XYZ file of C-alpha atoms in Angstrom:
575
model
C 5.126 -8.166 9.802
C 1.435 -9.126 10.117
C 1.134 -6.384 12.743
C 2.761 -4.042 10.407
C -0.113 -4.967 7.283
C -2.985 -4.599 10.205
C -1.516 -1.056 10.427
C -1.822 -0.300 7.220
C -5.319 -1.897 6.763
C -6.194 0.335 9.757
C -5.829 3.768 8.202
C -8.806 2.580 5.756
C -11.309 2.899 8.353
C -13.625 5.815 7.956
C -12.999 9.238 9.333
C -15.654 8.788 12.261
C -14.334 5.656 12.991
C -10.791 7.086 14.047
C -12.553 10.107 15.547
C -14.072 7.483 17.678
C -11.222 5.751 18.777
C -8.899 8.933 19.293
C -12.012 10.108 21.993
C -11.863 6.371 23.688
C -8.142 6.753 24.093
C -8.122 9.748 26.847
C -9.872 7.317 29.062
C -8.204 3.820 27.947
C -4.807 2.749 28.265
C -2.153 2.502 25.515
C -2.899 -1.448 25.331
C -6.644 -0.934 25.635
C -6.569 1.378 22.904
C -4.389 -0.925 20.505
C -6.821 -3.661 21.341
C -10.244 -1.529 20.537
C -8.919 -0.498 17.174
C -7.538 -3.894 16.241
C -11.073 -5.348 17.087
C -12.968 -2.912 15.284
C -10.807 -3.668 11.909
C -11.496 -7.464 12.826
C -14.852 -6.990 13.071
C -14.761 -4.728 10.092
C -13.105 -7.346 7.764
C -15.619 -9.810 9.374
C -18.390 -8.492 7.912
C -17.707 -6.531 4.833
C -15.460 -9.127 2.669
C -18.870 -9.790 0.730
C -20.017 -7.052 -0.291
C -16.130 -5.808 -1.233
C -15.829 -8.899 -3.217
C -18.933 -8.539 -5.020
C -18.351 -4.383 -5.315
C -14.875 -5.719 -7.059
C -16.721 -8.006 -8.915
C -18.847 -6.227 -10.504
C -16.276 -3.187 -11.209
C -14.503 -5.971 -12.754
C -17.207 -6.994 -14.995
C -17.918 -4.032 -16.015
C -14.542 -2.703 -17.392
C -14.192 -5.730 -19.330
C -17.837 -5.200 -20.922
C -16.730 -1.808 -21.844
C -13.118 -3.420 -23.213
C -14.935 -5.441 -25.036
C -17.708 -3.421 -26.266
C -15.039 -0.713 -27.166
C -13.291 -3.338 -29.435
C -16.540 -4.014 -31.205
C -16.668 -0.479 -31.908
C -12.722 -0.163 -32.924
C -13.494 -3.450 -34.868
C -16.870 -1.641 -37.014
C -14.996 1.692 -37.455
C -11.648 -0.653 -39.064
C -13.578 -2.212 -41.350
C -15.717 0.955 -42.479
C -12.752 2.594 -43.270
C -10.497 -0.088 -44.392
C -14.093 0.050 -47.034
C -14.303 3.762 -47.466
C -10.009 4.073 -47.811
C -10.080 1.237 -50.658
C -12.738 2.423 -52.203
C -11.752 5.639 -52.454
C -8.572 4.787 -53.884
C -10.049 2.753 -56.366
C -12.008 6.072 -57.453
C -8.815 8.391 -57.447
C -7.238 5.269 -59.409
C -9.854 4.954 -62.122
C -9.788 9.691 -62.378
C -6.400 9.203 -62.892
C -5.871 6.963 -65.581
C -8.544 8.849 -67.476
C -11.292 6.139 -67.161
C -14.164 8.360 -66.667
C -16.737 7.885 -69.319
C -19.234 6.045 -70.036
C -17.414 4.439 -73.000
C -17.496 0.248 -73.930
C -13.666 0.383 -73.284
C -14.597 2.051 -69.368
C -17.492 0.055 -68.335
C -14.829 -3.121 -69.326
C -12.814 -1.315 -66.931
C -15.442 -0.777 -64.537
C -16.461 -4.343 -64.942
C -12.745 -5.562 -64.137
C -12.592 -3.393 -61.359
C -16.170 -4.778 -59.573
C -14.661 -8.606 -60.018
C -11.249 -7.565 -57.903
C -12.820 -6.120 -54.984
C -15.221 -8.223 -53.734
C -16.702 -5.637 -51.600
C -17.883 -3.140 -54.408
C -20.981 -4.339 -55.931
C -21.429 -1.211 -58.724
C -19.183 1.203 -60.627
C -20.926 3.736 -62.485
C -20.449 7.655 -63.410
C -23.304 10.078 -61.767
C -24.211 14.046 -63.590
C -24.326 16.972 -61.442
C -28.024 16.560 -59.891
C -26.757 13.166 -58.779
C -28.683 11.032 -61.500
C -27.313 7.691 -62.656
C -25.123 8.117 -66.499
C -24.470 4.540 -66.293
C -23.775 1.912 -64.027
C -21.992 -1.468 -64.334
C -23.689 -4.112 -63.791
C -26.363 -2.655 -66.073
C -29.176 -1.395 -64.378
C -32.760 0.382 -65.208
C -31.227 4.111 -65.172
C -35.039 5.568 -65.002
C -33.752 8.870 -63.618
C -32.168 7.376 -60.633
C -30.280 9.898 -58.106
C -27.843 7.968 -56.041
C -26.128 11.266 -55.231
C -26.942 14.584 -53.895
C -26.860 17.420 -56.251
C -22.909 19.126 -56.773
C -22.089 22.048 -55.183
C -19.374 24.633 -56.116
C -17.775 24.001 -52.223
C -18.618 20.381 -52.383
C -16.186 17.920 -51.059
C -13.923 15.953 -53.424
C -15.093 12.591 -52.066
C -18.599 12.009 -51.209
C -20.071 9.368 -49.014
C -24.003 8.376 -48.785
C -26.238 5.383 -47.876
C -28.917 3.216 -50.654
C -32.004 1.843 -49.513
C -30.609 -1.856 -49.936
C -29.770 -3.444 -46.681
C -28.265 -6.861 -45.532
C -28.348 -8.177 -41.839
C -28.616 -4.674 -40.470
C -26.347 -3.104 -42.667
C -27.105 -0.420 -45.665
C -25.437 -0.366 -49.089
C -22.899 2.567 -49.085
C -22.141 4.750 -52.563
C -19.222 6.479 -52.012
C -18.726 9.212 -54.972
C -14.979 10.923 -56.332
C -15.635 14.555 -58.060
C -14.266 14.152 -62.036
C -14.286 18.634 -61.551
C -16.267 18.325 -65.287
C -19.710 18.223 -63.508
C -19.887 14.130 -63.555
C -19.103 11.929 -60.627
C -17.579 8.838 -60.364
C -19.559 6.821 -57.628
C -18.982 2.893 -56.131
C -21.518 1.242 -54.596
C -20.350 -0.756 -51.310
C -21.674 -4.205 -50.388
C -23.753 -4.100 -46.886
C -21.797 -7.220 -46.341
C -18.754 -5.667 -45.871
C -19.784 -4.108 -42.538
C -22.576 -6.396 -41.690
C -20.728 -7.967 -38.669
C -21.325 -9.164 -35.023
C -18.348 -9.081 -32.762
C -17.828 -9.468 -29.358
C -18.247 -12.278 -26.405
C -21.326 -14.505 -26.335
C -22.972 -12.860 -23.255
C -23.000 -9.586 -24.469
C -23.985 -10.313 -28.014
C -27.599 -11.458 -26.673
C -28.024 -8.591 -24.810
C -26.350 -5.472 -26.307
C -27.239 -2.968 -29.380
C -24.561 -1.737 -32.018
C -24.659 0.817 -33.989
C -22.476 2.892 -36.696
C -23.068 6.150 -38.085
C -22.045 8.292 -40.791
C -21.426 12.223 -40.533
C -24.994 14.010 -39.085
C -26.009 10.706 -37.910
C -26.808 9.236 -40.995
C -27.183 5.243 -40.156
C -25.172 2.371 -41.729
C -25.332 -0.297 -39.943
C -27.339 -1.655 -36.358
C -27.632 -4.770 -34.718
C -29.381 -5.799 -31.304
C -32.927 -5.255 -30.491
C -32.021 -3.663 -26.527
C -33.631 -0.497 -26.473
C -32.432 2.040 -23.744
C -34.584 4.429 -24.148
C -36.882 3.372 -21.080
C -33.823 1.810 -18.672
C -32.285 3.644 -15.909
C -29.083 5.735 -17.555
C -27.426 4.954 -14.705
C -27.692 0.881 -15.351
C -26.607 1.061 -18.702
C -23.019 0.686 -20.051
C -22.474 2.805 -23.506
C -19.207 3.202 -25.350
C -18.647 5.738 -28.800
C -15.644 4.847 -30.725
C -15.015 7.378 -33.290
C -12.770 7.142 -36.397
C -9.856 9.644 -37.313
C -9.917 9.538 -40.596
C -13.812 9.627 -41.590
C -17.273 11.312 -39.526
C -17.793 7.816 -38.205
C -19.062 6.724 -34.556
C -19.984 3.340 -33.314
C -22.199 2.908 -30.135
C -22.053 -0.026 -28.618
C -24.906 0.159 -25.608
C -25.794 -2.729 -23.212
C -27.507 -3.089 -19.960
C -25.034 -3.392 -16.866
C -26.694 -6.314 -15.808
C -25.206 -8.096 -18.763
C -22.085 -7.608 -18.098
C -22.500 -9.584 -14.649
C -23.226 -12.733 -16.512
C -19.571 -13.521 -16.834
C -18.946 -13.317 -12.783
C -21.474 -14.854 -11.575
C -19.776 -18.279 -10.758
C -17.450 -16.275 -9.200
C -19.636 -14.776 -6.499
C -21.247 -18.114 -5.417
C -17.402 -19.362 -4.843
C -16.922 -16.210 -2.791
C -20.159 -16.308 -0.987
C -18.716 -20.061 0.444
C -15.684 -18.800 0.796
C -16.654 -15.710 3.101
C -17.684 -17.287 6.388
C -14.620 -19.140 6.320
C -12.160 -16.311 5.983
C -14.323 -14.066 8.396
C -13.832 -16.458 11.332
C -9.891 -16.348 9.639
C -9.507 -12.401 9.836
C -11.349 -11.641 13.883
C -8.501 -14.949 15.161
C -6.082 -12.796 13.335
C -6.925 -9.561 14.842
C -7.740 -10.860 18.546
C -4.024 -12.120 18.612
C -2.477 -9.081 17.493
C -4.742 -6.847 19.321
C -2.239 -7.824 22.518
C 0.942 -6.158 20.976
C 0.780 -2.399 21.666
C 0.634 -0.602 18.450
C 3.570 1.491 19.438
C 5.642 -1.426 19.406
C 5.229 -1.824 15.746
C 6.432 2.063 15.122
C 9.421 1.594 17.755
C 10.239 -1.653 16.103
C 9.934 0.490 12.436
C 12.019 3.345 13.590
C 14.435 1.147 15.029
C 15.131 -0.540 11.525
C 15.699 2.485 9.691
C 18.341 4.020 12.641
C 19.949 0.397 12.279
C 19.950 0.451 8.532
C 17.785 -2.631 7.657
C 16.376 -0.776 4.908
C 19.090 -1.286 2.130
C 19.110 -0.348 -1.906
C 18.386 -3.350 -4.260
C 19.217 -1.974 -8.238
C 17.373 -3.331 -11.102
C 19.217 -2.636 -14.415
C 17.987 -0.595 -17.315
C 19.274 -1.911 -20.412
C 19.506 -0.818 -23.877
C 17.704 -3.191 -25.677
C 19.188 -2.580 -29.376
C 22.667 -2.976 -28.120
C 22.386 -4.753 -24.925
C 24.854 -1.849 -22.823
C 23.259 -1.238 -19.343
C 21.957 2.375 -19.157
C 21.690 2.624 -15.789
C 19.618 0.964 -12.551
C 16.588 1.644 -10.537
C 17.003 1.849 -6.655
C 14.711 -0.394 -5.486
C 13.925 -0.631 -1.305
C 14.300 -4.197 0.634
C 13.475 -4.682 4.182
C 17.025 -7.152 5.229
C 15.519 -8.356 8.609
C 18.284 -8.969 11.659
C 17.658 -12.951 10.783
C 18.676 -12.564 7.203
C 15.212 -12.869 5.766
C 14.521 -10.109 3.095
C 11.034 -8.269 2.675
C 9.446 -6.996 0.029
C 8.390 -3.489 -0.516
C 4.316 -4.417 -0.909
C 4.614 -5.407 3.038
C 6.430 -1.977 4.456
C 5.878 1.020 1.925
C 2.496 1.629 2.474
C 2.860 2.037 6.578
C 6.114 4.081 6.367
C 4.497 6.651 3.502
C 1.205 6.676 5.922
C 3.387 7.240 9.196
C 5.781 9.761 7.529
C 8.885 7.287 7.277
C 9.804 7.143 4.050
C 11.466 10.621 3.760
C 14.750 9.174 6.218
C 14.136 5.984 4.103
C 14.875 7.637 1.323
C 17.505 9.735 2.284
C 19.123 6.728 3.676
C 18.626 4.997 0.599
C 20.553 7.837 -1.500
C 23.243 7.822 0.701
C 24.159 4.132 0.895
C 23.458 4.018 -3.386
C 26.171 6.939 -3.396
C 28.357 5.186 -1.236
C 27.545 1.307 -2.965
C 27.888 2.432 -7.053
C 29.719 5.516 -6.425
C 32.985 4.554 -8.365
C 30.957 2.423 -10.906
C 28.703 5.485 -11.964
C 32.047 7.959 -11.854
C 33.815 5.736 -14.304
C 30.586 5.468 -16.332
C 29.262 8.834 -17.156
C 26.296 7.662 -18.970
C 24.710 5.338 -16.478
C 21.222 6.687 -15.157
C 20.355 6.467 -11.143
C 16.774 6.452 -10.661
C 15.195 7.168 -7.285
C 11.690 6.710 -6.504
C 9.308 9.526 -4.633
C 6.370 9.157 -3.326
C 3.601 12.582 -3.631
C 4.864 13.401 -0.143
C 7.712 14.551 -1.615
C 6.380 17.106 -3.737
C 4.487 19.331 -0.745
C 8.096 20.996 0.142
C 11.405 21.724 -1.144
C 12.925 19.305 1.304
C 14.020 16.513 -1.632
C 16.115 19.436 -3.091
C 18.211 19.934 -0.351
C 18.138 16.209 0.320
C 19.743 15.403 -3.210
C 22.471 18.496 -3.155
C 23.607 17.212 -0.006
C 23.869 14.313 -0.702
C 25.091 14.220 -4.599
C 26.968 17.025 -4.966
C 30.338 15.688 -3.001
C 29.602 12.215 -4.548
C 30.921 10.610 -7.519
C 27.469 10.624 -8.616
C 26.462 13.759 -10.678
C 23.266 15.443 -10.883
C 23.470 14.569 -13.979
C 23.012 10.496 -13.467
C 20.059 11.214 -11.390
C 16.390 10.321 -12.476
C 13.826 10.891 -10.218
C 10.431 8.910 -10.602
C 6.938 10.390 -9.525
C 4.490 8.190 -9.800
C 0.890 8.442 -11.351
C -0.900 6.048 -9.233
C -0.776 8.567 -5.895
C -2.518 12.427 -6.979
C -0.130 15.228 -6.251
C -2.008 17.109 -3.911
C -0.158 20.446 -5.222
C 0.373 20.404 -8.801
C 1.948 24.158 -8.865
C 4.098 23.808 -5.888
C 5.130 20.172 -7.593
C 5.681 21.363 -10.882
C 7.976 24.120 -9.443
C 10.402 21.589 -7.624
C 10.526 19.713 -10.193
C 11.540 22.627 -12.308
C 14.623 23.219 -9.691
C 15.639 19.728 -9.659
C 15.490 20.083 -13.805
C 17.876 23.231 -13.163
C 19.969 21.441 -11.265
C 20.535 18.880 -14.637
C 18.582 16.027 -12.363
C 16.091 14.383 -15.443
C 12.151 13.725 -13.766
C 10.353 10.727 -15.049
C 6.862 9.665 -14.667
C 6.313 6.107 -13.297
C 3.264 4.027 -14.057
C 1.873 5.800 -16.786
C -1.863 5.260 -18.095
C -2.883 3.675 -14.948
C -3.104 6.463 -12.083
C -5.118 9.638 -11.766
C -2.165 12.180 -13.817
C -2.601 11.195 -17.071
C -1.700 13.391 -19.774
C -1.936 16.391 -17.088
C 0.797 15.027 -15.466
C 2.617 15.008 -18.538
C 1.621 18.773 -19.612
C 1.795 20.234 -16.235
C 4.817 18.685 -14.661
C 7.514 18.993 -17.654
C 8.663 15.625 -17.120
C 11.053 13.828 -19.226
C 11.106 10.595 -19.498
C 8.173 8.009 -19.273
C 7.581 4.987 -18.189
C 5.911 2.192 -19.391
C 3.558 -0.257 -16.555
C 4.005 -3.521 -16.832
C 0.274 -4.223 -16.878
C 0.703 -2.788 -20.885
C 3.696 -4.929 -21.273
C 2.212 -7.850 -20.505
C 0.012 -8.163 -23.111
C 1.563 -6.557 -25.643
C 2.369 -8.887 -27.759
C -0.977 -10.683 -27.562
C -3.532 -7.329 -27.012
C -4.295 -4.846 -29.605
C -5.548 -2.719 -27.043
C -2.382 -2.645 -24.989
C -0.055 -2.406 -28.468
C -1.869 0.709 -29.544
C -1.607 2.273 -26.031
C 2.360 1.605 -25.927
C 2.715 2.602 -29.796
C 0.284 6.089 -28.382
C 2.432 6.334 -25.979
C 6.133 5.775 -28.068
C 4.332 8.282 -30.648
C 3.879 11.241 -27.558
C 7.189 10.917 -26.533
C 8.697 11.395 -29.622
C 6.513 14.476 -30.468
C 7.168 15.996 -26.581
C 10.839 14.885 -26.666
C 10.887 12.473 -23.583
C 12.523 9.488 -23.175
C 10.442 6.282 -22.492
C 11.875 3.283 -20.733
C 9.238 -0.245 -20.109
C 8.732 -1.954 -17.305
C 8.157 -5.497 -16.550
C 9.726 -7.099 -19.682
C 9.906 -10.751 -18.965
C 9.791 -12.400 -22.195
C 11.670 -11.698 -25.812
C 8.658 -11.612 -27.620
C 8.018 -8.229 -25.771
C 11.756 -6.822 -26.494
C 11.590 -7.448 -30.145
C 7.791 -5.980 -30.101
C 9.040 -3.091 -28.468
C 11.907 -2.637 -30.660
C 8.978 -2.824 -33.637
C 7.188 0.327 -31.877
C 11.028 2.284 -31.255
C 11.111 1.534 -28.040
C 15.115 1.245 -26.662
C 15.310 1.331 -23.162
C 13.729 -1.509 -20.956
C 14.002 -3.087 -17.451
C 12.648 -6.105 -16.005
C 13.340 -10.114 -15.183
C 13.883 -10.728 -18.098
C 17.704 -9.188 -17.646
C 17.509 -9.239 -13.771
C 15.780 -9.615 -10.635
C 16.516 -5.992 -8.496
C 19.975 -7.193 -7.056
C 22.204 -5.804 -4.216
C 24.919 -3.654 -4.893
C 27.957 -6.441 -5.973
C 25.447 -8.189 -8.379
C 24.763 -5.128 -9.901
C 28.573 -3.688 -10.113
C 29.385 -7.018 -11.769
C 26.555 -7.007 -14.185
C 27.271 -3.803 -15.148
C 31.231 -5.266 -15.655
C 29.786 -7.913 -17.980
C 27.276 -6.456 -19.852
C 29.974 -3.914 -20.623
C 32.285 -6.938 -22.049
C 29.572 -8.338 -23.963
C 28.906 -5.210 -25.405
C 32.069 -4.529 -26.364
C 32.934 -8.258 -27.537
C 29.652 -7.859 -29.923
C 30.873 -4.517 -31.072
C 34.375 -6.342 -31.775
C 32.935 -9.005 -33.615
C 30.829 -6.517 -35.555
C 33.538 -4.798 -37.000
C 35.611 -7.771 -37.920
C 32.251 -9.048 -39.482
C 32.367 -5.838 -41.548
C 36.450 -5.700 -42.362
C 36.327 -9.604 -43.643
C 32.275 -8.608 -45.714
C 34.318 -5.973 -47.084
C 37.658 -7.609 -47.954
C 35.867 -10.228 -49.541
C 34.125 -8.220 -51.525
C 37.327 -6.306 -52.499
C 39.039 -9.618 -53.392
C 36.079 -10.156 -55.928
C 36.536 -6.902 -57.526
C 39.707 -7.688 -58.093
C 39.234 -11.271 -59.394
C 36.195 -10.013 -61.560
C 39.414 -7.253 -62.756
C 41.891 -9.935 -63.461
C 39.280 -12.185 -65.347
């Protein structure tokens, strides 16, 4: 298997490089060539593993700056409108219980109002040219405009910035039209937004700042100035609200962001030499075993059927009944020992062996789960293709033959395309997927948010289901980020009609935070490891039972709730 993973390291080497080696092998022999190329990726992992590490490093470090910068953004923008929203409704509040004078009974009112929310320093009612009528606390009118002058198309609500100013931040006035030429106006603390979020090593380096509508300032903090850096060594990040013309910049220099890896690069600077030394041993040894060999010894496992069907259950995670499996490959070497996908998929979708892999894989899940998915209707089969599929019509035939004599409908069938591999034909894709659609076989996309589709994929293809990655899942429960992208995600389904299953649930915290953001459908360890075929037929036998025993308990939960509250009717009738 390490000869295999040398393979598929090998088909990373530049363009020339294989040029190079395809001219050297009219002259060399078979061996000779296997040993040139094996040496080269040797040498090639020899001397590159530092600069990789410190290119990965670096990538690294900078997508967390920007995560982090963008959640001081998403953290300025909450708390400007969580100000704006309240004290907007405090406005509509006060119009519509008639408190809109400048009255001893209203300015009570206004005074009430100023001591419940701490963030509004001022109440007060403004004239048409935007001068002060009154204001509580009192305060030296003088002809004071705190507002700009009405306008028959003026906006209901109005928001503006003072001239006071507290750690960076302005006073707001935000201003509710009375439609009788006056104004009710509040004035906002600067405190309210006068925050610094974020890590330590960014703080001391970045600048923040949040605007209002035709970039009208409210609130900075930082003294970096970008103005004379390099654009291309600066990290920037806008986070604009929905609800009100607000956008926060959050800029920094790149070479911030490097602070928090440095330890990390002097531990792989020491750790380099050794590993080099590690990786040309490695390839020197298997330089001696003919390339060739590794194919025969490849083909030969697929003609002897080593590659066998593992099926991880979907479940219903409101109910607990099973909704169906995902076929999962397995490498079951002649010794017993089973391999995992990560070591083979990448060399046999490189070398053009996963198309028999597959097919071999739909005929032995036919054969396997057969009976189990023609007594059960409902269950879902889901297959996994790789873009390969997608260049010719070859899957369709594939599945027809295969599916349409089985006990398996088209119907139970769920094909996955992934988003982490680009579809090098998006037309010709979306039009097999259209005939597999005809055909009543569902499409769903795997891996969404972290490959190159995105939300072409979803627009272009006409999938219909979606999957969650496990990389959201994972923190779900303990990431905003990652809960807003999953509730996103639950909210586009719903409004395109797809399904949406997650992956990688391993804990209950994530079911019942899933259930929160209507997500049903689910798969991971958390109900089962990917399983061979009797595991899963049993499974599938119990978590029927269960469901069935928790239905049955249901009801007789119900029948003795409601006899008991019939037999209290009836004493409350005798009494």
């Amino acid at each position: 298997m390490k000869l295999l993973n040398l393979q598929s390291l090998f088909t990373q080497i530049s363009h020339g490089q294989k040029e190079f080696i395809h001219e050297q092998a009219r002259d060399l022999s078979f061996r000779y060539v296997g040993f040139v190329k094996t040496v080269l990726i040797a040498l090639a992992l020899a001397t590159a593993p530092l600069f990789a590490i410190n290119v990965i490093l670096n990538q690294y470090a900078e997508r967390r700056a920007v995560v982090e910068m963008e959640a001081m953004g998403n953290v300025a923008i909450h708390r400007a409108e969580e100000a704006i929203s309240t004290t907007v409704s405090l406005l509509q509040r006060l119009d519509r219980d008639d408190v809109q004078t400048c009255s001893a009974e209203d300015r009570g009112i206004y005074e009430k109002q100023i001591v419940e929310h701490g963030m509004i320093d001022a109440i007060g009612l403004a004239d048409a040219a935007g001068q002060r009528m009154c204001i509580i606390p009192d305060r030296d009118l003088a002809g004071k405009v705190v507002l700009p002058p009405m306008r028959e198309d003026g906006p209901l609500v109005g928001i503006g910035m003072l001239d006071r100013n507290y750690l960076g931040a302005r006073a707001a006035v935000i201003s509710w039209d009375l439609k009788d030429q006056t104004r009710l106006f509040a004035e906002v603390t600067p405190a309210v937004i006068a925050i610094d979020p974020g890590p330590e090593y960014l703080r001391s380096y970045r600048r923040a700042e949040l605007r209002l509508g035709n970039n009208l300032l409210w609130y900075s903090i930082g003294g970096y100035n970008s103005e004379a850096t390099d654009p291309s060594q600066i990290l920037s990040v806008e986070v604009s609200s929905q609800l009100y013309p607000l956008v926060a910049t959050i800029t920094a220099p790149i070479s911030a962001a490097g602070n928090v890896v440095q330890d990390l690069k002097v531990v792989a600077a020491a750790a380099c030499a050794g590993i080099a030394l590690l990786f040309v041993a490695i390839g020197v040894w298997l330089s001696w075993r003919p390339e060739r060999e590794a194919d025969d010894e490849f083909i030969a496992a697929i003609r002897n059927g080593e590659f066998i069907p593992y099926y991880q259950p979907v479940m219903d995670i409101e109910s607990g009944r099973l909704r169906g499996c995902e076929i999962l490959m397995r490498w079951r070497r002649p010794n017993g020992m089973i391999v995992s996908p990560g070591q083979f998929m990448a060399y046999a979708e490189n070398n053009g062996h996963i198309f028999d892999m597959t097919r071999h894989m739909m005929r032995v899940s036919s054969e396997e789960i057969g009976d189990l998915y023609g007594d059960n209707p409902d269950l879902k089969l889901s297959i996994n293709l790789f873009a390969g599929h997608f260049l010719d019509r070859e899957i369709i035939s594939d599945i027809r033959s295969i599916f349409e004599k089985s006990r398996i409908s088209f119907q139970q069938i769920v094909v996955e395309v992934t988003e982490r591999h680009p579809l090098e034909d998006m037309e010709l894709a979306r039009k097999i997927i259209a005939e597999l659609q005809a055909l009543g076989v569902r499409v769903a996309l795997d891996d969404v948010g972290t490959g190159h589709g995105g939300m072409a994929y979803l627009q272009k293809l006409g999938v219909d289901i979606i999957k969650i990655d496990k990389m959201f899942i994972d923190t779900i429960g303990s990431d905003d980020n990652s809960t807003t992208i999953v509730d996103s995600m639950v909210e586009l389904a719903d409004n395109l009609g797809m399904g949406i299953i997650a992956e990688g649930v391993e804990m209950e915290e994530q079911i019942d935070r899933l259930l929160e953001l209507g997500v049903t459908a689910a798969q991971g360890y958390f109900f089962a490891a990917p399983m061979p075929a009797e595991g899963f037929i049993g499974l599938a036998e119990r978590a029927d039972d269960e469901a069935n025993e928790r239905t049955r308990l249901a009801a007789e939960a119900a029948a003795a709730e409601q006899a008991a509250n019939e037999a209290a009717m009836r004493k409350n009738a005798a009494a």
